[in-house]
Short mmCIF file of C-alpha atoms and ligand atoms in Angstrom, two decimals:
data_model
loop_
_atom_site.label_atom_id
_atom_site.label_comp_id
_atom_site.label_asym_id
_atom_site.label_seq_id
_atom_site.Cartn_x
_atom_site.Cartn_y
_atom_site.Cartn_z
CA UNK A 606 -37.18 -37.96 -70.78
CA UNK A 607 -33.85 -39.08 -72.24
CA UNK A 608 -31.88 -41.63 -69.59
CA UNK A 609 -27.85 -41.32 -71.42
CA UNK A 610 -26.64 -44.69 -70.39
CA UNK A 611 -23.38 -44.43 -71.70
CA UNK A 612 -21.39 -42.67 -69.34
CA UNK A 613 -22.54 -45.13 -66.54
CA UNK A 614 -21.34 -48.09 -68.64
CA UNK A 615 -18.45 -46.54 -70.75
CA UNK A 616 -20.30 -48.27 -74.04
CA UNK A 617 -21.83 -45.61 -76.83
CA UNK A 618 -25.69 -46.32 -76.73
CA UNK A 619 -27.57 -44.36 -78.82
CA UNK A 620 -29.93 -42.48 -77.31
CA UNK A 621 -32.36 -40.80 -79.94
CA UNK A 622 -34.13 -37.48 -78.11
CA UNK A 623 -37.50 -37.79 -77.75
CA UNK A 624 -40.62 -36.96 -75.55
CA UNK A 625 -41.31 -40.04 -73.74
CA UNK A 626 -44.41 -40.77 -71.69
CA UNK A 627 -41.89 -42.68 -68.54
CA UNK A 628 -38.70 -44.43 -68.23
CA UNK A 629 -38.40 -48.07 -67.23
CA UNK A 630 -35.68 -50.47 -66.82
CA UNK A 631 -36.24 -53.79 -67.66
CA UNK A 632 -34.20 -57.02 -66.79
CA UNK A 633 -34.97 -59.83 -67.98
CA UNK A 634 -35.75 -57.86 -71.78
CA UNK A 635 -34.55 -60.44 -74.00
CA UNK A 636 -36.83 -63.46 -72.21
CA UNK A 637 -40.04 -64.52 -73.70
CA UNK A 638 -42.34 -62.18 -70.78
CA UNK A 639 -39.80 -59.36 -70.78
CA UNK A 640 -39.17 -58.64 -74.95
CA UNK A 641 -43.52 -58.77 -74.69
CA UNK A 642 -42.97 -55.83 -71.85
CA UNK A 643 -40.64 -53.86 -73.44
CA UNK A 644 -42.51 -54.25 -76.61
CA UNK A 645 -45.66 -52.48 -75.18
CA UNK A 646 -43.99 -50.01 -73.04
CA UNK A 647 -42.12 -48.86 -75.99
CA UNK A 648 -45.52 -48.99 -78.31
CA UNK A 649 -47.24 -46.54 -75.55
CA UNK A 650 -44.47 -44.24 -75.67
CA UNK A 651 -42.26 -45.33 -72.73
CA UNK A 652 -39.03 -45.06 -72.51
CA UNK A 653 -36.79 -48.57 -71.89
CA UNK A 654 -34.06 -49.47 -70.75
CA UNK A 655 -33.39 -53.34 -71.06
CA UNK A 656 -31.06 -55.40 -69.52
CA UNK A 657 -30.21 -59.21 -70.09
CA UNK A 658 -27.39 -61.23 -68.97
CA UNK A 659 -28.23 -63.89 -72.17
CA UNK A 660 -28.22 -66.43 -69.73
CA UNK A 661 -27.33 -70.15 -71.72
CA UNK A 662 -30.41 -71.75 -69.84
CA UNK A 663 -32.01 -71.96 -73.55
CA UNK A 664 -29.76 -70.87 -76.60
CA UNK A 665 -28.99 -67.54 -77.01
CA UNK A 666 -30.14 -67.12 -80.50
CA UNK A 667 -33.67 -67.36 -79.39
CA UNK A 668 -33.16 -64.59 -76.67
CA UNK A 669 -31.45 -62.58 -80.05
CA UNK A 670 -34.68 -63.07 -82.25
CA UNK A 671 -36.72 -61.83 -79.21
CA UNK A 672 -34.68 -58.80 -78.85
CA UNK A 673 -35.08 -58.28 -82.45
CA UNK A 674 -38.33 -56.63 -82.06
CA UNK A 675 -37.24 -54.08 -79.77
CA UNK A 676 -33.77 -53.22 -81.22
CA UNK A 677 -33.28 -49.86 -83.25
CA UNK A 678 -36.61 -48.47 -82.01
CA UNK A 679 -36.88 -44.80 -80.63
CA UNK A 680 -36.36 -45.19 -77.26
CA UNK A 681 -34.79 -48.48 -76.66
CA UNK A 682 -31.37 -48.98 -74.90
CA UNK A 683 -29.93 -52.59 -74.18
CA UNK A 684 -27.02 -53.67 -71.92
CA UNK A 685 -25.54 -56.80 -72.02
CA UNK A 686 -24.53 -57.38 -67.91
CA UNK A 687 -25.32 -59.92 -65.23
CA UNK A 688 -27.44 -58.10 -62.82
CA UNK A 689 -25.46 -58.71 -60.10
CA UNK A 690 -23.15 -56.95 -61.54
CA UNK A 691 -24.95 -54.11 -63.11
CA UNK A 692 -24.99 -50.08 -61.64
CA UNK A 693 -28.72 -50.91 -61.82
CA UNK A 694 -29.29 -47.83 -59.03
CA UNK A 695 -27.39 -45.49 -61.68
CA UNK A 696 -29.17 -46.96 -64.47
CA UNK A 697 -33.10 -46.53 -62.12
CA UNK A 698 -32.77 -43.04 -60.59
CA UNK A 699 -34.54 -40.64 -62.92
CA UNK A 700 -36.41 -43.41 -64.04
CA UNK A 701 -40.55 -44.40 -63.36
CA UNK A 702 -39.28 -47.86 -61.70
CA UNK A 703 -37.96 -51.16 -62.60
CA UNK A 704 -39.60 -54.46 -63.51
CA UNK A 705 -37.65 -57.02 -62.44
CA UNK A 706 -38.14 -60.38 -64.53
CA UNK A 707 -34.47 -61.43 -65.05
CA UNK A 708 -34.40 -65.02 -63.16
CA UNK A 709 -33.18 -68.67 -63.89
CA UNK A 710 -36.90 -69.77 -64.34
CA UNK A 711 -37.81 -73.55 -64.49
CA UNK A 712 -39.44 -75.58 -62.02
CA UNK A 713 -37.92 -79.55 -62.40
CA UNK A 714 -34.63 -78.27 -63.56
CA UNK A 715 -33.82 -76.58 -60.02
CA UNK A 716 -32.55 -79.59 -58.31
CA UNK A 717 -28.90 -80.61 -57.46
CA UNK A 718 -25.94 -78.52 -58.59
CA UNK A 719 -28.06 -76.40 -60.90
CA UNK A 720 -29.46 -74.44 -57.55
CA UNK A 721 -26.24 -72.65 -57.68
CA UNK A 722 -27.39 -70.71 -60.95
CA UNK A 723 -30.98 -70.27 -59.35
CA UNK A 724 -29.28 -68.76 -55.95
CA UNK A 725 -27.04 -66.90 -58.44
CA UNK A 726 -29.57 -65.41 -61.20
CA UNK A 727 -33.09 -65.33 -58.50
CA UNK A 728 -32.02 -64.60 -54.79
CA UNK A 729 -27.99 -62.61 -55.90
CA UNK A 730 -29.70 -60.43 -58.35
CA UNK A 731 -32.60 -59.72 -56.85
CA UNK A 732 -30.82 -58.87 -53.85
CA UNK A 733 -29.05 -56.29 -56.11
CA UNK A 734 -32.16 -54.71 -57.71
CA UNK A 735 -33.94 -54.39 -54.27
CA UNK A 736 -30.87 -52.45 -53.22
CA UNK A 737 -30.59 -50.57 -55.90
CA UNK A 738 -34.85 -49.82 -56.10
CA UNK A 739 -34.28 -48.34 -52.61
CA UNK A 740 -31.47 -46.17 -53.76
CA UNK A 741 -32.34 -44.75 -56.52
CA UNK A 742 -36.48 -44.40 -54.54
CA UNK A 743 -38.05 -46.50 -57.53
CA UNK A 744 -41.07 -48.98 -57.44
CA UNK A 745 -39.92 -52.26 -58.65
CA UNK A 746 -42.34 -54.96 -59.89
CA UNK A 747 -40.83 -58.42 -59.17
CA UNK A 748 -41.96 -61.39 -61.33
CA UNK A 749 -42.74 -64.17 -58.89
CA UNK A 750 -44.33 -67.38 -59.28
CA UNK A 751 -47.45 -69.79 -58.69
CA UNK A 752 -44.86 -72.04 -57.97
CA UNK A 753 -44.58 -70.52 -54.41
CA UNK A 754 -48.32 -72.08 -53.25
CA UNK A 755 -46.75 -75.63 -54.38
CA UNK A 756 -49.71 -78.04 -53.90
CA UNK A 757 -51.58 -75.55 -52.18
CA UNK A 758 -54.48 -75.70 -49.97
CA UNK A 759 -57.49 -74.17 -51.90
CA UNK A 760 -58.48 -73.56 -55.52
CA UNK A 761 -58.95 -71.27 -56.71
CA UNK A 762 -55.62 -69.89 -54.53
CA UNK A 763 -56.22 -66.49 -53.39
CA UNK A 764 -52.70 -64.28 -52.29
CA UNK A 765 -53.48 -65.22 -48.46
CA UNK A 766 -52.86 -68.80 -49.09
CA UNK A 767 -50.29 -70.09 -47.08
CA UNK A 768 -47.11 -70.75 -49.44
CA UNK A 769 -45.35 -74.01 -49.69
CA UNK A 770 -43.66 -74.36 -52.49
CA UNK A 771 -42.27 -77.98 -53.42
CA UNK A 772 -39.62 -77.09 -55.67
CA UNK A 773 -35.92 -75.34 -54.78
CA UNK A 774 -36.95 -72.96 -57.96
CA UNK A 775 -40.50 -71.88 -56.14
CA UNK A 776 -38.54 -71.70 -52.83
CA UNK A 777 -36.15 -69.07 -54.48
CA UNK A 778 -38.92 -66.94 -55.67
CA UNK A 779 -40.67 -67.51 -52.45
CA UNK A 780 -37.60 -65.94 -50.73
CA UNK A 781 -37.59 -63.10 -53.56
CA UNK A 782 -40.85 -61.98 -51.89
CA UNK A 783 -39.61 -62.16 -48.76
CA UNK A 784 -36.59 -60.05 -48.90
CA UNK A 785 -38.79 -57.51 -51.20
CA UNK A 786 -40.99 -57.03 -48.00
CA UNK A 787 -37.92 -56.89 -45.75
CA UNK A 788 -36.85 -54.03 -47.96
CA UNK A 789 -40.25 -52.77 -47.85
CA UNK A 790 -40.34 -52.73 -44.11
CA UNK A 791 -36.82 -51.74 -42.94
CA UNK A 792 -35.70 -49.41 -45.93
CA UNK A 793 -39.12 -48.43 -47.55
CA UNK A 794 -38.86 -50.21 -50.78
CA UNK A 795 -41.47 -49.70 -52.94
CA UNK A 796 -42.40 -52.80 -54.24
CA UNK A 797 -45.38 -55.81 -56.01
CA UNK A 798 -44.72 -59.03 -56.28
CA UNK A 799 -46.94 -60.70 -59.56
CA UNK A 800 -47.57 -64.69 -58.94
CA UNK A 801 -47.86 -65.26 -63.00
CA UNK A 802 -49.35 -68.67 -63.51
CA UNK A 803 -47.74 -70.36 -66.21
CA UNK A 804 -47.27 -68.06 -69.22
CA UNK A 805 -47.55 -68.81 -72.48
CA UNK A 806 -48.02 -67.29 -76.26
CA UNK A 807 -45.23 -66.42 -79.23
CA UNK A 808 -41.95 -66.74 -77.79
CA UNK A 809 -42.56 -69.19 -75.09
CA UNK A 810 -39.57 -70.67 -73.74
CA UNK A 811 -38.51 -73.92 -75.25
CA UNK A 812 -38.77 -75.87 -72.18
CA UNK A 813 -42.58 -74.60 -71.21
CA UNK A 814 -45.15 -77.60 -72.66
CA UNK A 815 -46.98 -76.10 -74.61
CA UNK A 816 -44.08 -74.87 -76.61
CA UNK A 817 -42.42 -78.49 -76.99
CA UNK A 818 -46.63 -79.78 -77.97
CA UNK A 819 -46.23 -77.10 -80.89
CA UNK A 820 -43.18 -77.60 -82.31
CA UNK A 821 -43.54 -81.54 -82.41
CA UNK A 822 -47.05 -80.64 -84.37
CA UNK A 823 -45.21 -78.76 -86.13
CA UNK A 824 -42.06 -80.99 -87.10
CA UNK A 825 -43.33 -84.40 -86.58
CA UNK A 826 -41.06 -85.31 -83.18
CA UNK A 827 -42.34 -86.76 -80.04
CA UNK A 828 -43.85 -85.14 -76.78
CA UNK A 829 -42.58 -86.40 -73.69
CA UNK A 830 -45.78 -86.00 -70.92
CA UNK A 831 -44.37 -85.94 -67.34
CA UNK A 832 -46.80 -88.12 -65.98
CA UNK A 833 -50.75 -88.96 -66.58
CA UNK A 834 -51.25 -85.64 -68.78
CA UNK A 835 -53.66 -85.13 -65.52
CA UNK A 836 -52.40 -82.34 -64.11
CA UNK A 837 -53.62 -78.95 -65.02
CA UNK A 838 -52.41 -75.29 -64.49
CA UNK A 839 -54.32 -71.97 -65.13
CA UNK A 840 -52.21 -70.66 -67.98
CA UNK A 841 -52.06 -67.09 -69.02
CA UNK A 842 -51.40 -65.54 -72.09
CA UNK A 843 -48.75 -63.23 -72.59
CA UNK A 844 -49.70 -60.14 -73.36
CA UNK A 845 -52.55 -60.96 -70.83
CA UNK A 846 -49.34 -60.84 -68.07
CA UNK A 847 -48.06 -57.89 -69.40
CA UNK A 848 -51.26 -55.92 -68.76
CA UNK A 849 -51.28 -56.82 -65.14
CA UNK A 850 -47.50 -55.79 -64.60
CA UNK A 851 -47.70 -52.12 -66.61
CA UNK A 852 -51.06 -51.78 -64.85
CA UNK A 853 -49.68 -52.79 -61.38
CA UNK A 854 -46.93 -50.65 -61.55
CA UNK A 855 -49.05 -47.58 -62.25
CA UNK A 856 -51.94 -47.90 -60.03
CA UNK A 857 -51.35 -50.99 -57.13
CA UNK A 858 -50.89 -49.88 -53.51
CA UNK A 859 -47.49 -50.03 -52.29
CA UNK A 860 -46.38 -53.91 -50.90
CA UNK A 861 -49.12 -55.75 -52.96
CA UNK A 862 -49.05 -59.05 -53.90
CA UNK A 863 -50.63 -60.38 -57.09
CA UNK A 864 -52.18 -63.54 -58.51
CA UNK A 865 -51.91 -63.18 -62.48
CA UNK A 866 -53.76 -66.76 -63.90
CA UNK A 867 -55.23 -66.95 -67.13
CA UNK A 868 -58.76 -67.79 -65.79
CA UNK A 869 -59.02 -71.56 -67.36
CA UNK A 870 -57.52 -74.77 -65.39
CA UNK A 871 -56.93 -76.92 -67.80
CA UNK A 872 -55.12 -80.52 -68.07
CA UNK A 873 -52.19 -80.92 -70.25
CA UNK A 874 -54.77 -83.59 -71.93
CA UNK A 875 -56.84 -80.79 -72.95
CA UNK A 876 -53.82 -78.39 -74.00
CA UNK A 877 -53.22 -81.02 -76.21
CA UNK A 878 -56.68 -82.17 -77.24
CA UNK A 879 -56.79 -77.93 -78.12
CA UNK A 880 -53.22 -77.94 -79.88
CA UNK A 881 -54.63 -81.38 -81.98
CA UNK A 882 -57.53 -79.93 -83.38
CA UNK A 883 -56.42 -75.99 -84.13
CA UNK A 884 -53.82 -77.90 -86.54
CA UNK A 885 -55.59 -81.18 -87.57
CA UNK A 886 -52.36 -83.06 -86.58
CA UNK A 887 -51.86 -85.66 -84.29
CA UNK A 888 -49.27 -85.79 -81.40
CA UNK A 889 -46.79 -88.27 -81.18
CA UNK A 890 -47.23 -88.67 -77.41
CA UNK A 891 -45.35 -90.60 -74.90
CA UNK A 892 -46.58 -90.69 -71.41
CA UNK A 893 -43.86 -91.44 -68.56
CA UNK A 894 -43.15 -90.72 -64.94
CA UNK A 895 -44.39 -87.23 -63.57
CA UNK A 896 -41.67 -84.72 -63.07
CA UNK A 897 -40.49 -84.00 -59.26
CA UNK A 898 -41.17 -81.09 -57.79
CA UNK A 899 -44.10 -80.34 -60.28
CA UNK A 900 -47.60 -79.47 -58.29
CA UNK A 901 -51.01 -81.23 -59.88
CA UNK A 902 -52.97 -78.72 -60.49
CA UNK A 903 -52.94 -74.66 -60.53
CA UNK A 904 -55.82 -72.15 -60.57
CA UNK A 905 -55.67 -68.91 -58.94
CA UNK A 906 -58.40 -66.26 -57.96
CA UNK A 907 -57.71 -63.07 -59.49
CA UNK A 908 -60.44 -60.90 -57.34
CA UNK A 909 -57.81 -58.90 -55.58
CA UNK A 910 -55.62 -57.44 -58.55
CA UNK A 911 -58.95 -56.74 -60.52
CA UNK A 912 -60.58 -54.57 -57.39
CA UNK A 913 -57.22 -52.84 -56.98
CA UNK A 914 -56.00 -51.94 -60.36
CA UNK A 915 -58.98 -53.44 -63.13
CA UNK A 916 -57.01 -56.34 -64.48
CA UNK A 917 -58.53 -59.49 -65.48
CA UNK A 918 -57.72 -61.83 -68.31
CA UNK A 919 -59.10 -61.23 -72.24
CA UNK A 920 -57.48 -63.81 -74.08
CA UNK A 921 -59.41 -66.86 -74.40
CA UNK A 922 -57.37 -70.58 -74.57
CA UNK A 923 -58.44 -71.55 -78.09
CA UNK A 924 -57.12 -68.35 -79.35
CA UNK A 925 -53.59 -67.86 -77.15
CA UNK A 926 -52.72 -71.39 -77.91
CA UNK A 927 -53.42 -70.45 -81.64
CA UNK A 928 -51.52 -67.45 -81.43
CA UNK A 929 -48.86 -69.39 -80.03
CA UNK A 930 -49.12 -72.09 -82.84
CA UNK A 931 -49.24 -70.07 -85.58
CA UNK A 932 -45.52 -68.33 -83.87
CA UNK A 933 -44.27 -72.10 -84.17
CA UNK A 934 -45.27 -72.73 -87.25
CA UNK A 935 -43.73 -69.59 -88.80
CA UNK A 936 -40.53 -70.09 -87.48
CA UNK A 937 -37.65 -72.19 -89.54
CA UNK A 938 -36.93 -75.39 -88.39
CA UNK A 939 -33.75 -74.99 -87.24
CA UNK A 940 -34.67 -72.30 -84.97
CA UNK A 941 -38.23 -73.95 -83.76
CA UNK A 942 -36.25 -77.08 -82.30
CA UNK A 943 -35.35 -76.92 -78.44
CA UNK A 944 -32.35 -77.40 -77.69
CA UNK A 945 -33.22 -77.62 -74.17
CA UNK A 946 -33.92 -81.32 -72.95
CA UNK A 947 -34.46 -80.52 -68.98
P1 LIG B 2399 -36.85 -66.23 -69.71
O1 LIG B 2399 -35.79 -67.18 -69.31
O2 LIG B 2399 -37.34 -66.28 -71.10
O3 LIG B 2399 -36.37 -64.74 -69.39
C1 LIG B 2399 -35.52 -64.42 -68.31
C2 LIG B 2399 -34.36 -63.59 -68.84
O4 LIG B 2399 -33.56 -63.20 -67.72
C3 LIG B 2399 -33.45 -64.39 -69.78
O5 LIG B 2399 -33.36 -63.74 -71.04
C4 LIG B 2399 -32.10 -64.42 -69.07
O6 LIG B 2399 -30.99 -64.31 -69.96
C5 LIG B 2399 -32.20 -63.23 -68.13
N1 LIG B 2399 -31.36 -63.36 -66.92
C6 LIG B 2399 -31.35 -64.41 -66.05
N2 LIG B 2399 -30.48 -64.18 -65.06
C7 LIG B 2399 -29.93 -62.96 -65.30
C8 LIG B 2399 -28.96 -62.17 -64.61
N3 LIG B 2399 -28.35 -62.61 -63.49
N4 LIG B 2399 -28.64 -60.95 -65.12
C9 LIG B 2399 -29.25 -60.50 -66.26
N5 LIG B 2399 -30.16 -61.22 -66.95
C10 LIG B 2399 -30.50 -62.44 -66.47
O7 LIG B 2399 -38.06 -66.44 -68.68
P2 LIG B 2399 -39.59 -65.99 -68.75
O8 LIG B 2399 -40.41 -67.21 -68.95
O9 LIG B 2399 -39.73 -64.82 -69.65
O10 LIG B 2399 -39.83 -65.53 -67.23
C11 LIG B 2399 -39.69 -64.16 -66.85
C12 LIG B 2399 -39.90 -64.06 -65.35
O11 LIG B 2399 -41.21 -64.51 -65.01
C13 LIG B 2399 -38.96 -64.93 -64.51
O12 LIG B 2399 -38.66 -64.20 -63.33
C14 LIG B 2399 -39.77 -66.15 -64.19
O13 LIG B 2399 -39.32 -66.78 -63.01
C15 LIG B 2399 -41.14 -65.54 -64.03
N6 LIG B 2399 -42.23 -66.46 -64.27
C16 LIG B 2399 -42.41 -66.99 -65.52
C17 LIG B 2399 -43.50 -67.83 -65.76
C18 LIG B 2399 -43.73 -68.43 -67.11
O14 LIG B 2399 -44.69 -69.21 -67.23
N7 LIG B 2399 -42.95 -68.11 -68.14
C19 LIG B 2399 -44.39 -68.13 -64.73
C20 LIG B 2399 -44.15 -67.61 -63.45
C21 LIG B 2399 -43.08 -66.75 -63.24
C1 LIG B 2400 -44.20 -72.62 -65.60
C2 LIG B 2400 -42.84 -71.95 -65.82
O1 LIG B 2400 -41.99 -72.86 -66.53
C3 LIG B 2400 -42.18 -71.56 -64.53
O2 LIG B 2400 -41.02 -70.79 -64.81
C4 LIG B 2400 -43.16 -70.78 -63.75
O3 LIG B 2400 -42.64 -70.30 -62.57
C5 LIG B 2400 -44.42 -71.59 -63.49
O4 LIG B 2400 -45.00 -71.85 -64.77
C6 LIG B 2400 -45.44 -70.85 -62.67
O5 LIG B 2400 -46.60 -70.80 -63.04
O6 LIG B 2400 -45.08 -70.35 -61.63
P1 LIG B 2400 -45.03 -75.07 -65.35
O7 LIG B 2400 -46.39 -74.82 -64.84
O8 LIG B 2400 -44.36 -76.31 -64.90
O9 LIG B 2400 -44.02 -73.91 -65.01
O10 LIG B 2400 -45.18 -74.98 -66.94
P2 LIG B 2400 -44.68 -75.93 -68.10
O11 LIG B 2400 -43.21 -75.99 -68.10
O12 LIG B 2400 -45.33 -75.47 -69.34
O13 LIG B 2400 -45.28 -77.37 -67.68
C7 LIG B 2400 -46.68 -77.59 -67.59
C8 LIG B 2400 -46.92 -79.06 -67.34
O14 LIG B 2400 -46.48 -79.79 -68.49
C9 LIG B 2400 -46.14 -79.62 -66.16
O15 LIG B 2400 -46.91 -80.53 -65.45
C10 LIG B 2400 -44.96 -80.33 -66.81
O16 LIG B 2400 -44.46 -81.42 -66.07
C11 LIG B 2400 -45.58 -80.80 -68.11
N1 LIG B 2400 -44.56 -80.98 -69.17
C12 LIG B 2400 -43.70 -79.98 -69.48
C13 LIG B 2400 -44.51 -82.19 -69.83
O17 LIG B 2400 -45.29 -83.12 -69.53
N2 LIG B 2400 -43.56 -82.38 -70.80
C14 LIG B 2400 -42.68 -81.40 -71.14
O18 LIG B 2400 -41.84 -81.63 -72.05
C15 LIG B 2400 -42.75 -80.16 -70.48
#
């Protein structure tokens, strides 16, 4: 199938004919998860159709590199638009269904004045690509958070825990799933939400930890630890996550709701300890005051999203987090140092 985007958008995309597998749009395709999506939709065959607003939450360069990889291949169209804006239900009928992983992510950055960009870019857009999902009768997979348990009550969390998030970014995404299900139930959206426990791998975002650990290994600069270096999280690699959210959309029941962890809790001691001895460096570490709103610890139970669709993590720690180093280490300096001091 051939989607021609440019009448809907009055831009000339090229479109290069082709026998695709399925069509997908994508928001959120120049991010560090989404370019990894569109990457191995378009290396199965699929169809894409990206969209990113280049967002200046982290410098757009980085968001240009990531696009890089997907840019000029057979089957690849990009628009440049805020989703709120978008004609996403022009752009999603025809298509196989949207994944929707366009949001102002970022847990400790969410307070004050800032929550007007995380209302803008989580609960406005989404809004606007539930709407348009219903429209155009597409499934839409919705990137939501672990953030949304906050400190929760059991570990590992399974789906059914209750949610109480402790952070006005988790609240957002909390409300994200919400107003999916209200779609669900009064306009029959088809929809699965994906809890993805902190993400990491090549292309990380330059405010995520264990992208900051790797570039000061790399460079020689400091790493500021929020707190006792206690807390863990279940991390998950990247391409890990993206074989949960092409598998969920192709085989989970209807309104489903996904943990997608890693499989290993681990302390940002032990990230580190990890990060220390892949490269034989030492980190320049300073330990401070934890960060508010972040939760101590993360692990979740993956049981129900590997009975429903297979899915269970393959990537083990030592080698995502040297995977992820050896990304850093390639990079030039200029572009390896975050900007981005949140
Ligand atoms: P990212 O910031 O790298 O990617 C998000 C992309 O969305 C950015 O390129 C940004 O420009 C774009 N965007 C934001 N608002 C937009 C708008 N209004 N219109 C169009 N484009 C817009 O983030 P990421 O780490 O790749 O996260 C992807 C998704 O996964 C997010 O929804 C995030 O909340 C969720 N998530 C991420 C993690 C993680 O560990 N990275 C964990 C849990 C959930
Ligand atoms: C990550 C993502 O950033 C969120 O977008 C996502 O929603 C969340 O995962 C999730 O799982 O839902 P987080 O777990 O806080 O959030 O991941 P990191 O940003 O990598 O932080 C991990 C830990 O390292 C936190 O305790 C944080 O305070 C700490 N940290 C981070 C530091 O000590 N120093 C830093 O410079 C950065």
């Amino acid at each position: 199938m051939t989607i021609n985007v440019a009448p809907l958008l009055n831009v000339g995309v090229p479109t290069v004919p082709r026998k695709s597998v399925s069509t997908y749009v994508v928001t959120g395709c120049a991010g560090f998860i989404g370019s990894h999506l569109c990457e191995a939709l378009l290396d199965r065959g699929d169809d894409v159709i990206g969209i990113d607003a280049f967002t200046d939450y982290y410098p757009r360069e980085l968001k240009e590199a990531n696009l890089q990889h997907l840019t000029g291949r057979p089957g690849f169209v990009f628009i440049e638009e805020d989703l709120v804006r978008a004609p996403i239900e022009a752009l999603a009928t025809g298509t196989n269904g949207i994944f929707h992983l366009a949001a102002q992510p970022g847990v400790r950055g969410s307070w004050g004045a800032t929550f007007q960009v995380y209302a803008h870019d989580n609960l406005l857009a989404s809004q606007h690509v539930f709407e348009a999902a219903t429209g155009a009768g597409v499934r839409v997979v919705f990137a939501s958070s672990s953030s949304i348990y906050g400190n929760a009550e059991g570990y590992p969390t399974t789906e059914d825990t209750p949610p109480s998030p402790v952070s006005p970014y988790g609240v957002t995404k909390l409300c994200c799933e919400h107003l999916a299900g209200a779609y669900a139930e009064s306009k029959d959206l088809d929809y699965i939400a994906l809890r993805y426990f902190t993400v990491y791998g090549p292309r990380q975002r330059p405010d995520m930890a264990l992208c900051r650990i790797a570039t000061a290994l790399a460079d020689g600069g400091r790493f500021e630890v929020y707190g006792s270096g206690e807390q863990s999280r279940d991390v998950t690699y990247v391409e890990d996550a993206v074989r949960a959210t092409i598998a969920t959309m192709e085989a989970a029941p209807s309104g489903a709701v996904y943990n997608v962890g890693g499989g290993s809790e681990t302390s940002l001691r032990e990230i580190i300890q990890i990060a220390e001895s892949l490269t034989g460096r030492s980190l320049d570490a300073h330990y401070g005051s934890p960060a508010v709103g972040d939760v101590r610890r993360t692990a979740a139970d993956t049981s129900r999203i590997y009975a429903d669709v297979g899915w269970s993590p393959m990537t083990s720690l030592e080698d995502g987090i040297a995977s992820q180093l050896a990304w850093v280490m390639s990079r030039d300096v200029s572009s390896r140092s975050p900007a981005y001091s949140g």
